Coordinates of N, CA and C in Angstrom, one line a residue:
Chain A
E1 N 40.1 171.4 98.8 CA 40.3 170.0 98.6 C 41.8 169.5 98.7
A2 N 42.5 168.8 99.5 CA 43.4 168.6 100.2 C 44.6 168.5 98.7
G3 N 46.0 168.8 99.5 CA 47.3 169.3 98.4 C 47.3 167.6 98.3
V4 N 49.0 168.0 97.6 CA 50.1 166.8 97.5 C 50.6 166.5 98.9
A5 N 50.7 165.5 99.8 CA 51.8 165.6 100.8 C 52.9 164.6 100.7
Q6 N 53.8 165.1 100.9 CA 55.3 164.8 101.5 C 55.6 164.9 102.5
S7 N 56.3 163.2 103.0 CA 57.0 163.4 104.3 C 58.2 162.4 104.2
P8 N 59.0 162.8 104.7 CA 59.3 163.7 105.5 C 59.7 165.1 104.9
R9 N 59.8 166.3 105.6 CA 60.3 167.5 104.6 C 61.7 167.8 105.0
Y10 N 62.3 167.5 105.9 CA 63.6 167.2 105.9 C 64.3 166.0 106.1
K11 N 65.5 165.3 105.7 CA 66.3 164.4 105.8 C 67.9 164.5 105.9
I12 N 68.5 164.2 106.2 CA 69.5 164.2 106.8 C 70.3 163.2 107.2
I13 N 71.5 163.3 106.1 CA 71.8 161.4 106.1 C 73.3 161.0 106.0
E14 N 73.7 160.3 106.2 CA 75.5 160.0 106.0 C 75.8 159.5 103.9
K15 N 76.5 159.5 103.4 CA 76.9 158.9 102.4 C 76.4 157.7 102.5
R16 N 75.9 156.8 101.6 CA 75.9 155.7 101.5 C 75.0 154.5 102.3
Q17 N 74.2 155.2 103.0 CA 73.0 155.2 103.3 C 72.2 155.4 102.9
S18 N 70.4 155.0 103.3 CA 69.6 154.4 102.4 C 68.3 155.6 103.1
V19 N 67.5 156.2 101.8 CA 66.4 157.3 102.3 C 65.1 156.9 101.5
A20 N 63.6 157.1 102.1 CA 63.0 157.0 101.3 C 62.2 158.4 101.8
F21 N 61.5 158.1 100.4 CA 60.6 159.5 100.8 C 59.1 159.3 99.8
W22 N 58.1 159.8 100.9 CA 56.8 159.4 100.7 C 56.0 160.4 100.0
C23 N 55.1 160.2 99.2 CA 53.8 161.3 98.4 C 52.9 160.5 98.2
N24 N 51.7 161.6 98.8 CA 50.4 161.1 98.7 C 49.6 162.5 97.6
P25 N 49.6 161.9 96.7 CA 48.9 163.1 95.6 C 47.4 163.2 96.0
I26 N 46.8 164.7 95.4 CA 45.2 164.9 95.4 C 44.6 163.8 95.0
S27 N 43.2 163.6 95.5 CA 42.3 162.3 95.8 C 41.9 162.5 94.4
G28 N 41.9 161.1 93.4 CA 41.7 161.1 92.1 C 42.5 161.7 91.1
H29 N 43.6 161.9 91.7 CA 44.5 162.3 90.6 C 45.4 161.0 89.7
A30 N 45.2 160.2 88.5 CA 46.1 159.2 87.9 C 47.8 159.6 87.8
T31 N 48.1 160.9 87.7 CA 49.6 160.4 87.6 C 50.1 161.3 88.3
L32 N 51.1 160.4 88.6 CA 52.5 160.9 89.6 C 53.5 161.7 89.1
Y33 N 54.3 162.3 89.5 CA 55.4 162.7 89.1 C 56.6 162.9 90.3
W34 N 58.1 162.6 89.8 CA 58.8 162.7 91.7 C 59.8 163.5 90.2
Y35 N 60.4 164.8 90.9 CA 61.4 165.3 90.7 C 62.6 165.4 91.4
Q36 N 63.5 165.8 91.2 CA 64.7 166.3 92.1 C 65.4 167.6 91.7
Q37 N 64.9 168.4 92.5 CA 65.5 169.6 92.2 C 66.9 170.0 92.9
I38 N 68.0 170.4 92.1 CA 69.0 170.3 93.0 C 69.2 172.0 93.1
L39 N 69.7 172.6 94.0 CA 70.2 173.6 94.4 C 70.4 174.5 93.6
G40 N 69.6 175.9 92.9 CA 69.8 176.5 92.0 C 69.3 175.9 90.7
Q41 N 69.3 175.3 90.5 CA 68.8 174.2 89.1 C 67.0 174.4 89.6
G42 N 66.4 174.1 88.4 CA 65.2 173.8 87.9 C 64.7 172.8 88.1
P43 N 63.4 171.8 88.8 CA 63.4 170.5 88.9 C 63.7 169.9 87.6
K44 N 64.4 168.5 87.9 CA 64.2 167.6 86.6 C 63.1 166.5 87.0
L45 N 62.2 165.6 86.2 CA 61.7 164.9 86.1 C 62.6 163.8 86.4
L46 N 62.3 162.7 87.0 CA 63.1 161.7 87.8 C 62.1 160.3 86.9
I47 N 60.9 160.3 87.5 CA 59.6 159.1 86.6 C 58.4 159.6 86.8
Q48 N 58.2 159.0 85.8 CA 56.5 159.5 86.2 C 55.4 158.0 85.8
F49 N 54.7 158.3 86.6 CA 53.8 157.3 87.1 C 52.2 157.3 86.4
Q50 N 51.6 156.6 85.6 CA 49.9 156.8 85.3 C 49.3 155.3 85.9
N51 N 48.5 156.2 87.3 CA 47.8 154.9 88.2 C 49.1 153.7 88.6
N52 N 49.5 153.1 88.5 CA 50.2 152.4 89.3 C 51.6 151.7 87.9
G53 N 51.2 152.3 87.2 CA 52.6 152.1 85.7 C 53.6 152.7 85.6
V54 N 54.6 152.5 85.4 CA 55.6 153.7 84.7 C 55.7 154.2 83.7
V55 N 55.3 155.3 82.9 CA 55.6 155.6 81.4 C 56.8 156.5 81.3
D56 N 57.5 157.1 81.9 CA 58.3 157.5 81.9 C 60.0 157.5 82.8
D57 N 60.9 156.9 83.2 CA 61.6 156.8 83.8 C 63.2 156.9 83.4
S58 N 63.0 157.8 82.6 CA 64.4 157.8 81.5 C 66.0 158.3 82.3
Q59 N 65.7 159.1 82.9 CA 66.5 160.4 83.6 C 66.3 159.6 85.7
L60 N 65.8 158.5 85.7 CA 65.8 157.6 87.2 C 67.2 157.0 87.2
P61 N 68.1 157.6 87.6 CA 69.2 156.9 88.0 C 69.4 155.6 88.7
K62 N 69.0 154.6 87.7 CA 68.1 153.0 88.1 C 69.3 152.4 89.3
D63 N 70.7 152.3 89.1 CA 71.4 151.6 89.8 C 71.4 151.9 91.7
R64 N 70.8 153.3 91.7 CA 70.5 153.8 93.0 C 69.4 154.0 93.1
F65 N 68.4 154.5 92.6 CA 67.3 155.1 92.9 C 65.7 154.1 92.3
S66 N 64.6 153.8 93.1 CA 63.4 153.2 93.2 C 62.5 154.1 93.2
A67 N 61.4 153.3 92.7 CA 60.4 154.0 93.0 C 59.1 152.9 92.9
E68 N 57.8 153.3 94.0 CA 57.1 152.5 93.1 C 55.5 153.5 93.5
R69 N 54.4 152.9 93.4 CA 52.9 153.1 93.7 C 52.4 152.2 93.0
L70 N 52.1 151.3 94.3 CA 51.5 149.6 94.2 C 49.8 150.0 94.3
K71 N 49.6 150.8 94.3 CA 48.0 150.5 94.4 C 47.8 152.5 93.7
G72 N 48.3 152.6 92.8 CA 48.0 153.9 92.0 C 47.5 155.0 93.0
V73 N 48.0 155.0 94.0 CA 47.7 156.7 95.1 C 48.4 156.9 95.3
D74 N 49.2 156.4 96.4 CA 50.7 157.1 96.6 C 51.9 156.2 96.4
S75 N 52.8 157.0 96.5 CA 53.9 156.6 96.1 C 55.3 156.9 96.9
T76 N 56.7 156.3 96.9 CA 57.9 155.6 97.4 C 58.9 155.5 96.8
L77 N 59.4 156.9 96.6 CA 60.6 157.1 96.3 C 62.0 156.6 97.0
K78 N 62.6 155.8 96.3 CA 63.9 155.6 97.7 C 65.6 155.4 96.8
I79 N 66.1 156.3 97.7 CA 67.7 156.0 97.2 C 68.3 155.2 97.7
Q80 N 68.9 154.3 97.1 CA 70.4 153.3 98.2 C 71.5 153.0 97.5
P81 N 72.3 153.0 97.4 CA 73.1 153.2 99.0 C 72.9 155.4 97.8
A82 N 73.3 156.6 99.0 CA 72.7 158.0 98.5 C 74.4 157.9 98.6
K83 N 74.8 159.4 97.4 CA 76.1 159.7 97.5 C 75.7 161.5 97.7
L84 N 77.0 162.2 97.6 CA 77.0 163.3 97.6 C 75.7 164.4 97.1
E85 N 76.5 163.5 95.5 CA 75.4 164.4 94.9 C 73.5 164.4 94.7
D86 N 73.6 163.6 95.9 CA 71.9 163.5 95.8 C 71.1 164.8 96.6
S87 N 72.3 165.1 97.3 CA 71.4 166.4 97.9 C 70.7 167.3 96.6
A88 N 69.2 167.6 97.8 CA 68.5 167.8 96.2 C 67.0 168.5 97.2
V89 N 66.4 168.6 96.5 CA 65.2 168.7 97.1 C 63.6 167.6 96.3
Y90 N 63.2 167.3 96.6 CA 62.1 166.0 96.1 C 61.5 166.4 96.3
L91 N 60.7 166.4 94.9 CA 59.5 167.4 95.2 C 58.0 166.2 94.3
C92 N 57.0 165.9 94.8 CA 56.0 165.1 94.1 C 55.2 165.9 93.4
A93 N 54.7 165.6 92.3 CA 53.4 166.3 91.6 C 52.6 165.6 91.0
S94 N 50.8 165.7 91.2 CA 50.3 165.0 90.4 C 49.0 165.9 89.3
R95 N 48.5 165.0 88.8 CA 47.6 165.4 88.2 C 46.6 164.3 87.2
P96 N 45.4 165.2 87.0 CA 44.6 163.9 86.7 C 44.5 163.8 84.8
I97 N 43.8 162.3 85.3 CA 43.9 161.9 84.0 C 43.3 162.7 82.5
G98 N 42.2 163.3 83.0 CA 41.4 164.0 81.8 C 41.5 165.1 81.2
D99 N 42.9 165.7 81.7 CA 43.2 166.9 81.8 C 44.5 166.9 80.0
R100 N 44.4 167.0 79.2 CA 45.3 166.6 78.1 C 45.5 168.1 77.3
V101 N 44.4 169.4 77.3 CA 45.0 170.1 77.4 C 45.7 171.2 78.1
F102 N 45.0 171.4 78.9 CA 45.6 172.4 80.3 C 46.2 171.2 81.3
N103 N 47.8 171.5 81.1 CA 48.5 170.4 81.7 C 49.0 171.3 82.9
E104 N 48.2 171.7 83.9 CA 48.6 172.0 85.5 C 49.2 170.4 86.2
Q105 N 50.2 170.8 86.3 CA 50.6 169.6 87.5 C 51.1 170.6 88.9
F106 N 50.5 169.4 90.1 CA 50.0 170.1 91.2 C 51.2 169.7 92.0
F107 N 51.6 170.4 93.1 CA 53.3 170.4 93.5 C 52.9 169.9 94.8
G108 N 53.8 169.2 95.7 CA 53.8 169.1 97.0 C 54.7 170.3 97.7
P109 N 54.9 170.4 98.9 CA 56.1 170.6 99.3 C 57.3 170.8 99.2
G110 N 57.4 169.5 98.9 CA 59.1 169.0 98.5 C 59.8 168.7 99.9
T111 N 60.7 167.4 99.8 CA 61.3 167.0 100.6 C 62.9 167.2 100.6
R112 N 63.7 167.7 101.6 CA 64.7 168.2 101.3 C 65.5 167.4 101.8
L113 N 66.6 166.9 100.8 CA 67.5 165.6 101.4 C 68.9 166.4 101.9
T114 N 69.5 166.4 103.0 CA 71.1 166.3 103.2 C 71.5 165.0 102.9
V115 N 73.0 165.3 102.3 CA 73.9 164.1 102.4 C 74.9 164.4 103.0
L116 N 75.7 163.9 103.7 CA 77.0 164.5 104.4 C 78.2 163.6 104.4
Chain B
G1 N 67.9 168.2 72.7 CA 66.6 167.8 73.4 C 66.0 169.4 73.5
D2 N 64.4 169.0 73.9 CA 64.1 170.2 74.2 C 64.5 171.1 75.8
S3 N 64.6 172.4 76.1 CA 65.3 173.2 76.7 C 64.7 174.7 77.4
V4 N 65.0 174.5 78.3 CA 64.5 176.8 78.4 C 65.3 177.0 79.4
T5 N 65.9 178.4 78.9 CA 67.2 179.4 79.2 C 66.5 180.2 80.0
Q6 N 66.3 180.6 81.0 CA 65.9 181.8 82.0 C 66.6 183.1 82.4
M7 N 66.8 184.1 82.3 CA 67.8 185.2 83.2 C 68.7 184.8 84.3
E8 N 69.2 185.2 84.5 CA 69.6 184.7 85.8 C 69.7 185.5 86.9
G9 N 69.3 185.5 88.0 CA 69.2 186.0 89.1 C 70.0 186.9 90.0
P10 N 69.5 187.1 91.3 CA 68.7 187.7 91.6 C 67.9 188.8 91.0
V11 N 66.9 189.0 90.7 CA 66.4 190.5 90.7 C 65.8 191.1 91.4
T12 N 66.4 192.4 91.5 CA 65.9 193.4 92.9 C 65.3 194.1 92.7
L13 N 64.3 195.1 93.4 CA 63.3 195.9 93.4 C 62.7 196.5 94.0
S14 N 62.9 197.6 93.3 CA 61.9 198.2 94.8 C 60.8 198.0 94.4
E15 N 59.7 198.2 95.0 CA 57.8 197.9 95.1 C 57.1 198.9 94.2
E16 N 56.7 198.5 93.6 CA 56.0 199.4 92.2 C 56.9 199.8 90.8
A17 N 57.8 198.9 90.8 CA 58.8 198.9 90.1 C 58.0 198.1 88.5
F18 N 58.9 198.3 87.9 CA 58.1 197.0 86.5 C 59.5 195.8 86.3
L19 N 58.9 195.1 86.2 CA 59.2 193.6 86.3 C 59.4 193.0 85.1
T20 N 60.5 192.5 84.1 CA 60.7 192.1 83.4 C 61.2 191.0 83.8
I21 N 61.5 189.1 83.5 CA 62.4 187.9 83.6 C 61.9 187.0 82.3
N22 N 63.2 187.4 81.3 CA 63.3 186.9 80.5 C 63.1 185.1 80.4
C23 N 62.4 184.6 79.1 CA 62.9 183.3 79.1 C 62.7 182.8 77.4
T24 N 63.8 182.2 77.0 CA 63.5 181.5 76.2 C 63.6 179.8 75.8
Y25 N 63.7 179.5 74.8 CA 63.3 177.9 75.1 C 63.8 177.5 73.4
T26 N 63.6 176.0 73.7 CA 64.4 175.5 72.4 C 63.5 174.1 72.3
A27 N 62.8 173.6 71.0 CA 61.7 173.0 71.1 C 61.6 172.4 69.7
T28 N 61.3 170.8 69.5 CA 60.4 171.0 68.5 C 58.9 171.0 68.6
G29 N 58.5 171.8 67.7 CA 57.1 172.1 67.5 C 56.6 172.7 68.7
Y30 N 55.8 172.9 68.7 CA 54.8 174.1 69.2 C 54.4 173.9 70.8
P31 N 55.4 173.8 71.4 CA 54.6 173.4 73.2 C 53.7 174.0 73.4
S32 N 53.9 173.8 74.4 CA 52.8 175.2 75.5 C 53.8 175.2 76.7
L33 N 53.9 176.5 77.2 CA 54.3 177.4 78.3 C 53.8 177.3 79.0
F34 N 54.8 177.5 80.3 CA 54.1 178.1 81.4 C 55.4 178.8 82.9
W35 N 54.9 180.0 83.4 CA 55.4 180.1 84.4 C 55.1 179.4 85.9
Y36 N 55.7 179.1 86.6 CA 55.4 178.8 87.5 C 56.1 179.4 89.0
V37 N 55.4 179.9 90.1 CA 55.9 180.6 91.0 C 56.3 179.8 92.4
Q38 N 57.4 179.7 92.7 CA 57.8 179.6 94.3 C 57.8 179.8 95.8
Y39 N 57.0 180.4 96.4 CA 57.0 181.8 97.0 C 57.8 180.8 98.4
P40 N 58.8 181.2 99.1 CA 59.4 180.7 100.2 C 58.4 179.9 101.2
G41 N 59.1 178.1 101.1 CA 58.7 177.8 102.5 C 57.0 177.1 101.9
E42 N 57.1 177.1 100.3 CA 55.9 176.9 99.7 C 56.7 176.3 98.7
G43 N 55.4 175.2 98.1 CA 55.2 173.9 96.8 C 55.3 175.0 95.6
L44 N 55.3 174.7 94.4 CA 55.8 175.4 92.9 C 54.0 174.7 93.1
Q45 N 53.9 176.6 92.1 CA 52.6 177.3 92.0 C 51.8 177.5 90.8
L46 N 51.1 176.9 89.8 CA 51.2 177.7 88.6 C 50.3 179.2 88.9
L47 N 51.5 179.9 87.6 CA 51.0 181.3 87.8 C 50.7 181.8 86.4
L48 N 50.7 181.0 85.3 CA 50.3 181.5 83.7 C 50.4 180.3 83.0
K49 N 49.6 180.4 81.8 CA 50.3 179.3 81.1 C 49.8 180.0 79.8
A50 N 50.3 179.1 78.6 CA 50.3 179.4 77.2 C 50.3 178.3 76.0
T51 N 49.1 178.4 75.2 CA 49.4 176.9 74.6 C 49.6 176.9 73.5
K52 N 49.2 178.5 72.7 CA 50.2 178.3 71.2 C 50.1 179.5 71.4
A53 N 51.0 180.2 70.0 CA 51.4 181.3 69.4 C 51.0 182.6 69.6
D54 N 50.9 183.3 70.7 CA 50.3 184.2 70.4 C 49.7 184.7 71.2
D55 N 49.6 183.9 72.0 CA 49.1 183.6 73.4 C 49.4 184.5 74.1
K56 N 48.6 184.8 74.8 CA 49.3 185.8 76.4 C 48.6 185.2 77.5
G57 N 49.4 185.0 78.3 CA 48.9 184.0 79.8 C 48.8 185.2 80.9
S58 N 47.6 185.1 81.6 CA 48.0 185.9 82.5 C 47.2 185.8 83.8
N59 N 47.7 186.8 85.2 CA 47.7 185.9 86.9 C 48.1 187.2 87.8
K60 N 47.3 187.4 88.6 CA 48.1 188.4 89.5 C 49.0 189.4 89.0
G61 N 48.1 189.8 87.7 CA 49.2 191.4 87.2 C 50.4 190.9 86.5
F62 N 50.6 189.5 86.5 CA 51.9 189.1 85.6 C 51.0 188.6 84.5
E63 N 51.8 188.8 83.3 CA 51.5 188.2 82.0 C 53.0 188.5 81.2
A64 N 52.5 187.4 80.7 CA 53.5 186.5 79.4 C 53.1 186.2 77.6
T65 N 53.8 186.3 76.8 CA 52.7 186.2 75.5 C 53.8 185.5 74.5
Y66 N 53.1 184.1 74.7 CA 53.5 182.8 73.2 C 54.5 183.9 72.5
R67 N 55.6 184.2 71.6 CA 56.2 184.2 70.8 C 56.9 183.2 70.0
K68 N 56.5 182.9 69.0 CA 56.8 181.7 68.5 C 58.0 182.2 66.9
E69 N 58.9 183.7 66.9 CA 59.6 184.3 65.9 C 60.8 183.9 66.6
T70 N 60.2 184.6 67.8 CA 61.6 185.0 69.1 C 61.8 183.9 70.1
T71 N 61.1 182.4 69.9 CA 60.6 181.4 70.7 C 61.1 181.9 72.2
S72 N 60.2 182.5 72.9 CA 60.8 183.5 73.8 C 59.0 183.5 74.4
F73 N 59.0 183.4 75.9 CA 58.1 183.9 77.2 C 58.0 184.4 78.2
H74 N 58.7 185.6 77.9 CA 58.5 186.4 78.8 C 57.7 186.9 79.7
L75 N 57.8 187.2 81.2 CA 56.9 187.3 82.3 C 57.7 189.2 82.7
E76 N 56.4 189.4 83.2 CA 55.9 190.9 83.3 C 55.3 191.6 84.5
K77 N 55.7 192.6 84.7 CA 54.2 193.3 85.9 C 54.8 194.4 85.9
G78 N 53.1 195.0 85.6 CA 53.5 196.5 85.7 C 54.3 197.3 87.1
S79 N 54.0 196.6 87.9 CA 53.8 197.4 89.4 C 54.1 196.3 90.8
V80 N 55.2 195.9 90.8 CA 55.2 194.5 91.8 C 55.3 195.2 93.3
Q81 N 54.8 193.7 94.2 CA 54.9 193.8 95.5 C 55.6 193.4 96.6
V82 N 56.1 194.1 97.6 CA 56.5 192.8 98.3 C 56.6 191.3 98.4
S83 N 54.5 190.8 98.4 CA 54.3 190.2 98.5 C 55.0 189.0 96.8
D84 N 55.7 189.9 96.1 CA 55.5 189.0 94.6 C 57.3 188.4 95.2
S85 N 57.6 188.2 96.0 CA 59.2 188.0 96.2 C 59.1 186.3 96.2
A86 N 59.7 186.1 95.3 CA 59.8 184.5 95.4 C 60.4 184.2 94.5
V87 N 60.2 183.2 93.8 CA 60.9 182.3 92.8 C 60.6 182.1 91.8
Y88 N 61.0 182.3 90.6 CA 60.2 182.1 89.3 C 60.8 181.1 88.2
F89 N 60.0 180.4 87.9 CA 60.5 179.1 86.7 C 59.7 179.5 85.7
C90 N 60.0 179.6 84.3 CA 59.9 179.4 83.3 C 59.7 177.6 82.8
A91 N 58.8 177.4 82.2 CA 58.4 175.6 81.5 C 57.7 175.1 80.5
L92 N 58.2 174.5 79.5 CA 57.8 174.1 78.9 C 57.0 172.2 78.6
R93 N 56.1 172.1 77.8 CA 55.5 170.9 78.0 C 56.3 170.3 76.7
S94 N 56.8 169.0 76.6 CA 57.5 168.2 76.2 C 57.0 166.9 76.0
G95 N 57.2 166.5 74.8 CA 56.2 165.2 74.6 C 55.1 164.7 74.8
G96 N 54.8 163.9 74.2 CA 53.0 162.6 74.6 C 53.1 162.2 75.6
Y97 N 53.5 162.6 77.1 CA 53.4 162.6 78.5 C 53.1 163.4 79.3
N98 N 53.2 163.9 78.4 CA 53.0 166.0 79.3 C 54.1 166.3 80.9
K99 N 55.3 166.1 80.0 CA 56.4 166.0 80.6 C 56.7 167.5 80.7
L100 N 56.8 168.1 82.2 CA 57.6 169.6 81.9 C 59.3 169.9 82.1
I101 N 59.9 170.7 81.4 CA 60.9 171.0 81.4 C 60.9 172.6 81.8
F102 N 62.2 172.2 82.9 CA 62.2 174.2 83.5 C 63.6 174.6 83.2
G103 N 63.3 175.9 83.5 CA 64.3 177.1 82.8 C 64.6 176.3 85.0
A104 N 66.0 177.3 85.2 CA 67.2 177.4 86.6 C 66.1 178.2 87.4
G105 N 65.0 178.8 86.7 CA 64.3 180.0 87.9 C 65.0 181.2 88.3
T106 N 64.8 182.1 89.0 CA 65.2 183.5 88.7 C 64.3 184.0 89.9
R107 N 65.4 184.4 90.5 CA 64.5 184.8 92.1 C 64.3 186.4 92.3
L108 N 63.0 186.7 92.5 CA 62.7 187.9 92.4 C 63.1 188.3 94.1
A109 N 63.5 189.8 94.3 CA 63.6 190.0 95.8 C 63.1 191.7 95.5
V110 N 61.6 191.9 96.1 CA 60.9 193.1 96.3 C 61.4 193.8 97.7
H111 N 61.7 195.1 98.0 CA 62.2 195.4 98.4 C 61.2 196.8 99.0
P112 N 60.7 197.2 100.1 CA 59.6 198.2 100.2 C 60.4 200.0 100.0

């Protein structure tokens, strides 16, 4: 079974530029998560989708971050404009919807963003 | 709000040494608890889990016991190997949408 795919793996931009990350979850997984992992910290949830609907975006900085999952499959996370403090690894994870008790999320390799 | 606190790293051990990585949590109710591992260049992987008090999760020689009275979920391994070198994250499940809250991670380096 293929895992969660993310691209690009690395991105370097200057502050005030825009950037977009792409995630393709495991086939059939209805729930998709985007996390931000700043160096030296644990991952922090930015947004969670169930199919193509948002169920939690309470920690997403909506003035500059946006995310979509139009067909309930792959997803895009965008930052516009980027700030220095956005430098981090952006992780995508997915989870099958029927899994109520055992909450395993499967993570992609992440995209490392550096903002100069 | 819910939170997870892990011991700071890095932890440096010789091969075959005993490992303990401390993890404590603050949460309402009785959350499910997890240990994830991140090997160099790879994504996060679930290592083990426990869903209720006194449960012991185990995998690949690692163990952790859910201690409600001390709100802890310490990770242990009796004899570490070089291949165990990685960053270990303690996490809890929070809320109705299966949100995970992670600790800051503990880097483990095992030398031959």
